[in-house]
Every structure is written in structure tokens, then in C-alpha cells.
CSV table of C-alpha atoms in Angstrom, one decimal:
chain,number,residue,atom,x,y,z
V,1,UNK,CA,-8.8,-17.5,2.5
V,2,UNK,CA,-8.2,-13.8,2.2
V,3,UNK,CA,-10.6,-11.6,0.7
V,4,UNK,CA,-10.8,-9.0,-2.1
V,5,UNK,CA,-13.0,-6.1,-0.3
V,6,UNK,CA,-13.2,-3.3,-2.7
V,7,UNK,CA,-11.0,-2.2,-6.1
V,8,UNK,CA,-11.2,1.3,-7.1
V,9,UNK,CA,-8.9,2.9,-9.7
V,10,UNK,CA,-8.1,6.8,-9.5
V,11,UNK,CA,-6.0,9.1,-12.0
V,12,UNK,CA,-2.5,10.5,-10.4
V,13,UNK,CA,-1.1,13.9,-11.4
V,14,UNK,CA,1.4,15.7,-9.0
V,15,UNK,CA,-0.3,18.8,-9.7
V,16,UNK,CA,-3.7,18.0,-8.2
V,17,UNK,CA,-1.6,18.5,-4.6
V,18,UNK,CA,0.5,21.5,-5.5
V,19,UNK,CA,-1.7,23.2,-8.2
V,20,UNK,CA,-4.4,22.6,-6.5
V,21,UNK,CA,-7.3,25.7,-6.7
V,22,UNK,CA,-10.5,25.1,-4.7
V,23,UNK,CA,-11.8,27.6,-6.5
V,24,UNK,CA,-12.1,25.7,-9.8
V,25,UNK,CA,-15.3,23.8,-9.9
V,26,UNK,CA,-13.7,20.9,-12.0
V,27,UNK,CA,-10.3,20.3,-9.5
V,28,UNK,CA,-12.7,20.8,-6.3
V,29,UNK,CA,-15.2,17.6,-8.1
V,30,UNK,CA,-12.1,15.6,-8.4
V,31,UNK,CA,-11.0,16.4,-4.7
V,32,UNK,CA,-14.2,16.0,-3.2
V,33,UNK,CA,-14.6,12.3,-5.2
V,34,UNK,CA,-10.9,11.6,-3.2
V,35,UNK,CA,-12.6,12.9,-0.1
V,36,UNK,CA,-15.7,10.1,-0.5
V,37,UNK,CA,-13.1,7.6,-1.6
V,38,UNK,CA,-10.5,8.4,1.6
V,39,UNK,CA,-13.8,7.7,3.8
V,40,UNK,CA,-14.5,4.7,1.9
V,41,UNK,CA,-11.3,3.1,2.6
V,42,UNK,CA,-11.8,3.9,6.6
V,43,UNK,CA,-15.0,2.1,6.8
V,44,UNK,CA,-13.6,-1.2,4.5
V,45,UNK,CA,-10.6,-1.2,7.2
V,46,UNK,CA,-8.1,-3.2,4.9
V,47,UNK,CA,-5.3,-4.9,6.1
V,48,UNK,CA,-3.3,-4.5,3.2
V,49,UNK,CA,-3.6,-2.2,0.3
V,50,UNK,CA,-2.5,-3.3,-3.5
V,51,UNK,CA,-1.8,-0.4,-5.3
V,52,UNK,CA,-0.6,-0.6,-8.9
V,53,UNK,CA,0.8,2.3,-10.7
V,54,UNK,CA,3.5,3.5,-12.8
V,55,UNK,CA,6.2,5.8,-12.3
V,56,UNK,CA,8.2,8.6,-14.3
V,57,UNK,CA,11.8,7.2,-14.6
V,58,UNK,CA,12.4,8.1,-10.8
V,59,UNK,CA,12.9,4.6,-8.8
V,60,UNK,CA,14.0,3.0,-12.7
V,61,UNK,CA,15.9,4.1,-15.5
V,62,UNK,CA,17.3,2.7,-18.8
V,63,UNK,CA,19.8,0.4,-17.2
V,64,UNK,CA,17.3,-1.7,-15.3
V,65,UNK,CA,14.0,-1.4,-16.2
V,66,UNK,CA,11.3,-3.9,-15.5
V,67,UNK,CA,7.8,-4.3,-16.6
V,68,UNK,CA,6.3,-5.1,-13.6
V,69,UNK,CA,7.9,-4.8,-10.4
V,70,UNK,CA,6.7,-5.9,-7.1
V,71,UNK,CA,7.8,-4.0,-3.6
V,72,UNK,CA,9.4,-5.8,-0.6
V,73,UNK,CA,10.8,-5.4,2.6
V,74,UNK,CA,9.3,-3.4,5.6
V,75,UNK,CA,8.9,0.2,4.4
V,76,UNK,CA,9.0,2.1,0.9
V,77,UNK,CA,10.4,5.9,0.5
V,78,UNK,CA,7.6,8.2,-1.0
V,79,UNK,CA,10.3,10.6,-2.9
V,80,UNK,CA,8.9,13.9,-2.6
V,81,UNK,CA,9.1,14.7,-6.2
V,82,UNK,CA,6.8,17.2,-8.2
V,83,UNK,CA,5.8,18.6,-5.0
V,84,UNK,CA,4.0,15.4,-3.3
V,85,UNK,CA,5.5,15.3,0.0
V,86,UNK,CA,7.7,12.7,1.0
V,87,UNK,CA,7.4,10.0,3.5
V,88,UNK,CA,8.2,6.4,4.6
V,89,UNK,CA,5.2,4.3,3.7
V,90,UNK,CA,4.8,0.3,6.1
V,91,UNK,CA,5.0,-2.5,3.3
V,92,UNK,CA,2.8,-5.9,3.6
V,93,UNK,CA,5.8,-8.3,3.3
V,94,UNK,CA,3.9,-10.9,3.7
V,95,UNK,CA,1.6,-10.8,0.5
V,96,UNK,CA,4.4,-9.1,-1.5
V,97,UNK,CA,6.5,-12.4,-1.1
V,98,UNK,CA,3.4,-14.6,-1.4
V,99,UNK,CA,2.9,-12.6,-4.6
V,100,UNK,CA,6.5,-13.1,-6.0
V,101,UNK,CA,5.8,-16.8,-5.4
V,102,UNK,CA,3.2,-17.5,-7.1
V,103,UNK,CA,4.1,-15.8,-9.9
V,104,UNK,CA,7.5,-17.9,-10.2
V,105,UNK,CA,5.0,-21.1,-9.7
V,106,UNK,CA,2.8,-19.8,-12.1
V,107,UNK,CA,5.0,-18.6,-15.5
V,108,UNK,CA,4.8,-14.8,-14.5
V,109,UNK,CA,8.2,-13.5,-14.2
V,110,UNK,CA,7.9,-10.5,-11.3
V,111,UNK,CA,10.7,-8.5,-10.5
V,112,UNK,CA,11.2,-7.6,-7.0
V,113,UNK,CA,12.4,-4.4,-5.5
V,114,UNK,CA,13.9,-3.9,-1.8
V,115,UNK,CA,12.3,-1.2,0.2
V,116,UNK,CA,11.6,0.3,-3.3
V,117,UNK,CA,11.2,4.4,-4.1
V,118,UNK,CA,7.9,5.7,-4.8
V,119,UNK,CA,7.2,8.9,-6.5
V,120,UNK,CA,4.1,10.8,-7.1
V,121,UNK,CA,2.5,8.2,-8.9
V,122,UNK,CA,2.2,6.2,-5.8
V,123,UNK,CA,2.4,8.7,-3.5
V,124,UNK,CA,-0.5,11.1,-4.9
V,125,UNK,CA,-3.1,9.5,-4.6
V,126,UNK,CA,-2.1,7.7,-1.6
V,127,UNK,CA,-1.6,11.0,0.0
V,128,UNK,CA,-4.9,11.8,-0.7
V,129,UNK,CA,-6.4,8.3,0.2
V,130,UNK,CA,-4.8,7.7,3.2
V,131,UNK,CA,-3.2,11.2,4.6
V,132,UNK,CA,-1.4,9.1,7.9
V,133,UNK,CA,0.0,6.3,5.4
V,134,UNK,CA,-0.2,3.9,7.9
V,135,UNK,CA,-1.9,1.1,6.0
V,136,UNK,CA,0.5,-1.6,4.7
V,137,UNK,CA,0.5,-1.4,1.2
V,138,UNK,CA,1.8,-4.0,-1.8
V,139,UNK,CA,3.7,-1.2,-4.1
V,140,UNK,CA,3.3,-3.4,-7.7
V,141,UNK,CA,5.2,-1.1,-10.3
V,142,UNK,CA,3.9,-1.6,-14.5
V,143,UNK,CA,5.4,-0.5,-17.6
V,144,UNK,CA,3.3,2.0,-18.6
V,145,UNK,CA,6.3,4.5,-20.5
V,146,UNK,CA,9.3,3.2,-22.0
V,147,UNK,CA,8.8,0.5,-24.6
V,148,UNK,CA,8.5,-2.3,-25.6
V,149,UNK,CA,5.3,-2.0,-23.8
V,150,UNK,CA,3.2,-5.5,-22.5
V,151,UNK,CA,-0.2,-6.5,-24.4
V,152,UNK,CA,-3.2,-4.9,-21.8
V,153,UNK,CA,-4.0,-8.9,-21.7
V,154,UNK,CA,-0.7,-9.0,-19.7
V,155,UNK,CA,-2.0,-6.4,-17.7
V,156,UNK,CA,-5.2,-8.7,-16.9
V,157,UNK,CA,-3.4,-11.6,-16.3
V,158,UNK,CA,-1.4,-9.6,-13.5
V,159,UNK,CA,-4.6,-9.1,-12.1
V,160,UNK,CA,-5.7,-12.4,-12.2
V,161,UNK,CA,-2.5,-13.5,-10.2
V,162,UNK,CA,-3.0,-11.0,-7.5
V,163,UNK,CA,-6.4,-11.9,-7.1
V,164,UNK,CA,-5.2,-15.8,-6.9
V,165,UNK,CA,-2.6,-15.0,-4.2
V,166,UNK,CA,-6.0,-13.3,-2.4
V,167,UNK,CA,-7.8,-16.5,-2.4
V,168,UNK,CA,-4.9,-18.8,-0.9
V,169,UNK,CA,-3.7,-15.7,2.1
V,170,UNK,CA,-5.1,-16.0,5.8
V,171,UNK,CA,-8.2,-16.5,6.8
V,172,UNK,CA,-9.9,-12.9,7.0
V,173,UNK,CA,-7.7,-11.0,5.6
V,174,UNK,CA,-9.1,-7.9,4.0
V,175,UNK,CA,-7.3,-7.2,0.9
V,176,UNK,CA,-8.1,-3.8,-1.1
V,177,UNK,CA,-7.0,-3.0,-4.7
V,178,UNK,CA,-6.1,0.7,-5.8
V,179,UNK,CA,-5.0,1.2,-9.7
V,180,UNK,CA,-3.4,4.7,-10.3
V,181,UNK,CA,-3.0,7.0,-13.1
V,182,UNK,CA,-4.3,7.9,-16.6
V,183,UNK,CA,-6.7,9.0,-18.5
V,184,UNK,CA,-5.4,10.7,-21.6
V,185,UNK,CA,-2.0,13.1,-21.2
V,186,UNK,CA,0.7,13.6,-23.3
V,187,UNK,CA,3.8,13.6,-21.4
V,188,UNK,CA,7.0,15.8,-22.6
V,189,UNK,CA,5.4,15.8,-26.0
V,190,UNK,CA,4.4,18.6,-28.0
V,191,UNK,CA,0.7,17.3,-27.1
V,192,UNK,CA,1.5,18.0,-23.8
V,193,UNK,CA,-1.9,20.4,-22.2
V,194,UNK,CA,-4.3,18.2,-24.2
V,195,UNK,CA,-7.1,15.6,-22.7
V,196,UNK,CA,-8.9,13.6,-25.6
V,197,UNK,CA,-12.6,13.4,-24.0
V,198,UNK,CA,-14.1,10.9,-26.1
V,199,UNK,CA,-11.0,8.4,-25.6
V,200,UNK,CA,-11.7,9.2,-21.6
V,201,UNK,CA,-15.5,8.5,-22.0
V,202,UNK,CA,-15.4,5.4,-24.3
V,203,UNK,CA,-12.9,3.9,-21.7
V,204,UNK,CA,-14.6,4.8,-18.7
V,205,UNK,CA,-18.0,3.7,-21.0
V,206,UNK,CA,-16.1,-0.2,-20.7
V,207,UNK,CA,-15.2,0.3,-16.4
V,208,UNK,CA,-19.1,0.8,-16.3
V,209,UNK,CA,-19.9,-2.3,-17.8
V,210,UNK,CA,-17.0,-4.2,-16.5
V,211,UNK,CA,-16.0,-4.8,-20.2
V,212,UNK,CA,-12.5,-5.8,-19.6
V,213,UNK,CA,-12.7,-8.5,-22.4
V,214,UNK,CA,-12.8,-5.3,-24.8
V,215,UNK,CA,-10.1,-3.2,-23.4
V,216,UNK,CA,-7.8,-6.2,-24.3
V,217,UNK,CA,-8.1,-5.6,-27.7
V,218,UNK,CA,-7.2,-1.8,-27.7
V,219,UNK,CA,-4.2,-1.8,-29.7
V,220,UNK,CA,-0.9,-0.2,-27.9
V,221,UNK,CA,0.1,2.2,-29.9
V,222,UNK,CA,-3.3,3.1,-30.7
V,223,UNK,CA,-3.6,4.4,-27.1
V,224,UNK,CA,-0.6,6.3,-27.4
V,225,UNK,CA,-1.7,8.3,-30.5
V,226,UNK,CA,-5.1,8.3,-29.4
V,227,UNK,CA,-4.8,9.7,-26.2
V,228,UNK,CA,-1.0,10.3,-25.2
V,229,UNK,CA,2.0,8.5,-23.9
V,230,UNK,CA,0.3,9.2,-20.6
V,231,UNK,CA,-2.8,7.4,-21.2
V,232,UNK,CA,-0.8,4.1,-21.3
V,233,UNK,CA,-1.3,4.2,-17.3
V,234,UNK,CA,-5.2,2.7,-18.6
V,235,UNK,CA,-3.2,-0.9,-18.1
V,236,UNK,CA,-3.6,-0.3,-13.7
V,237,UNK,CA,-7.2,-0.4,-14.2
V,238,UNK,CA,-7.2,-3.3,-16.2
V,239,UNK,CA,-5.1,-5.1,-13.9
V,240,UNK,CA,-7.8,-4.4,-11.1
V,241,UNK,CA,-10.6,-4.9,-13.3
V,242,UNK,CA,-9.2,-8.6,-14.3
V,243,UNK,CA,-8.9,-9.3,-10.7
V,244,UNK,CA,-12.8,-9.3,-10.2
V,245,UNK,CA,-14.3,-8.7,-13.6
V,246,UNK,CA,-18.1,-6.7,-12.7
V,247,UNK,CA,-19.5,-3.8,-13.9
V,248,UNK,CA,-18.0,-0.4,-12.3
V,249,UNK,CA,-19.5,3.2,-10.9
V,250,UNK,CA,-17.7,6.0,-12.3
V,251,UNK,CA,-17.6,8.6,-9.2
V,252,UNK,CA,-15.8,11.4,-11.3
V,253,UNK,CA,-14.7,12.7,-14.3
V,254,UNK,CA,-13.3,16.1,-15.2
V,255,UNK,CA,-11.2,17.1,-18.2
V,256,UNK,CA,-9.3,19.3,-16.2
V,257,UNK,CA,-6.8,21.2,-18.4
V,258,UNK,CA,-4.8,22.8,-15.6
V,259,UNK,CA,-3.6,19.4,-14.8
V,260,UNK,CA,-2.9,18.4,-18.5
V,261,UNK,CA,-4.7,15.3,-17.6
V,262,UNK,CA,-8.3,13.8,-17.9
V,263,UNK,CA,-9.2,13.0,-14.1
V,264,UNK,CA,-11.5,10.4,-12.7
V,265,UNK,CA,-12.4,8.0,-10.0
V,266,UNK,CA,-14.1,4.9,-9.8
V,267,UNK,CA,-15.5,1.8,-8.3
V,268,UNK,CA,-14.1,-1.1,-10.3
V,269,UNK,CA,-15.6,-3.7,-8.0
């Protein structure tokens, strides 16, 4: 059976690459916590990276949009939007199909994409992660923007597949989890420059305890009002969290305004 190494979740904004100032005490904490996490990942050695994220109406728009969307075929094209730099990214074909496969067994209705686009909210963080891109990586794509939006116990129960697919794949293999984006933004709204601390705090408050149960209950457009349109990116971690439900280490946290966007990193399991 494969194994589940590590899961870490980590916010995505295109502007901690190009507005970057390592001069600013709060953007250099959340660099340095990528730093620790990119040497992280080079000691675990995974052969295949599952990285769930959202993205921005770039690789889907209004004529075909899923709400969860799972990468396929031998490569992925990192876009180059918002100023992330674009690149071809090596797919794990293998556990994308096994993934797609199970969920048909199981009831869970995945959409597939061929050699699918990523933009910055893949490629951000994975830039940062893994600079040479040359792990494999399963690119799993969630509604996190354009409603109706899923339940977050949908979210969980994606996580649950993933880590069930992990169980039944060879012998050895070392599978690593990566959820992307959040914590409160507004998006395009006239909110747009705030970060809601307290909704960041009581959140990351649940990743400490592993208290996925109660971010199931959070109510949809509660997030939304709460904390921005942007914050609805909160379902990744709970995908990775429901994959191995323990308590989590927060690494980082800054409310960093210049990004529009409360920041962090953590250890989900």
C-alpha cells in the first residue's frame, strides 16, 4: 500500500512572487515559513505530490465549470498569469486515473481534465515549494468561486477518497498532500484590501486541534460574508485535513495587507 507522508496546506496569492518586499518583516515571515516548508518536502522525497487548489476563471469559465476537477495526462501548463512564471509541470498519471476510478466506484462524480492549465493558484506556491518542478504532481481543481458552491463536508469527503486511493496504490509509494489558498480576501469586491483576523485565527484555532468535524458545520455563505469570496479557498484544507484527521502546527501567520490576503502555513498532518 502507498503511503500518506506529510499534508501541509499554505495560502496562494500571485503577489507574494511579484510584490514581494524582503524588507517587510510580515512578507519575509511568510517567505521564510515557504523556505522551511520547500526543505521539508526535499527531505520527505515524495513520489507524487496532491495538490488541491482553486483557480481564478483561467483553465474554466461559465460554459464548463466543474466542482472538482482532477488532472491527467503527462504534463500540466503553469500559465504565467499575475506574474507567476510559467512552466510545464510532470503529472502522476498513474494516481490521477486511480483517483478518477475510484471515485466512479465510489458515488463521487470527478471531472477529469487532459494536460490541464494551471494558474497562480497552483503554480505559486508550487513555485515556491518546489522551484525545479520536477516532482509529479496530482493537480485536483475545487469550486471555491462561482456558485452553487459544495457543503465543506463535500470537501472532506474528497479527502477521504484521496486518502483511500493512497491506501490501495504500490507498495511504498510516498504520497504527499499540499492544500492551497485562503485565508480571508475579498476578491473584485468593494472589500477587496481587507483580511478579517479573528475569522483567520478561529480557523487556524480548528487546524491546530485537527477539528475538522467543526469546520463542517461553518455555513457557506457565512464564510463569504465573514471573511470574503476569497476565503472560500478554506475548503483545500479541509480536504487534506479529512484525509488524516490529527491535530496541526500552524508555522505562519501574517495579515499581510500588501497582499490583500491573510497568509499562513501549516502542518495539517
Amino acid at each position: 500500500m502507498g503511503r500518506m507522508i506529510a499534508g501541509y496546506g499554505a495560502s496562494h496569492t500571485a503577489m507574494m512572487i511579484r510584490r514581494y518586499d524582503p524588507t517587510a518583516a510580515d512578507q519575509r515571515r511568510i517567505r521564510e515559513a515557504f523556505e522551511t516548508l520547500r526543505a521539508e518536502v526535499d527531505e520527505l522525497a515524495p513520489d507524487v505530490v496532491v495538490i488541491v487548489s482553486s483557480e481564478h476563471l483561467n483553465s474554466f469559465f461559465y460554459d464548463n465549470y466543474p466542482q472538482v476537477c482532477v488532472g491527467i495526462g503527462d504534463t500540466c501548463t503553469g500559465l504565467g498569469d499575475a506574474g507567476v512564471p510559467a512552466a510545464e509541470v510532470p503529472l502522476a498519471t498513474g494516481f490521477a486515473s486511480a483517483l478518477l476510478d475510484a471515485g466512479a466506484a465510489r458515488g463521487f462524480d470527478l471531472s477529469w481534465s487532459a494536460d490541464p492549465r494551471l494558474d497562480h493558484g497552483f503554480m505559486a506556491p508550487l513555485t515556491l515549494i518546489r522551484p525545479g518542478l520536477d516532482l509529479p504532481i496530482v493537480p485536483i481543481f475545487q469550486n471555491a468561486s462561482t456558485p452553487p458552491l459544495a457543503p465543506f463536508w463535500r470537501s472532506a469527503q474528497l479527502g477521504e477518497l484521496i486518502a483511500s486511493v493512497v491506501a490501495e496504490r504500490p507498495e511504498g509509494e510516498r504520497v504527499l498532500l499540499l492544500a492551497a489558498g485562503g485565508l480571508s480576501h475579498w476578491v473584485g469586491t468593494p472589500g477587496m484590501g481587507r483580511v478579517n483576523v479573528e475569522f483567520d485565527e478561529g480557523f487556524l484555532d480548528c487546524v491546530r486541534r485537527g477539528a475538522v468535524g467543526e469546520l463542517l458545520t461553518w455555513d457557506v455563505p457565512w464564510v463569504t460574508e465573514t471573511a470574503g469570496n476569497g476565503a472560500q479557498e478554506i475548503r483545500n484544507w479541509v480536504t487534506v485535513m479529512a484525509a488524516c484527521p490529527s491535530p496541526g502546527t500552524v508555522t505562519a501567520y501574517e495579515p499581510v495587507t500588501e497582499w490583500a490576503t491573510g497568509m499562513a502555513l501549516a502542518r495539517l498532518f
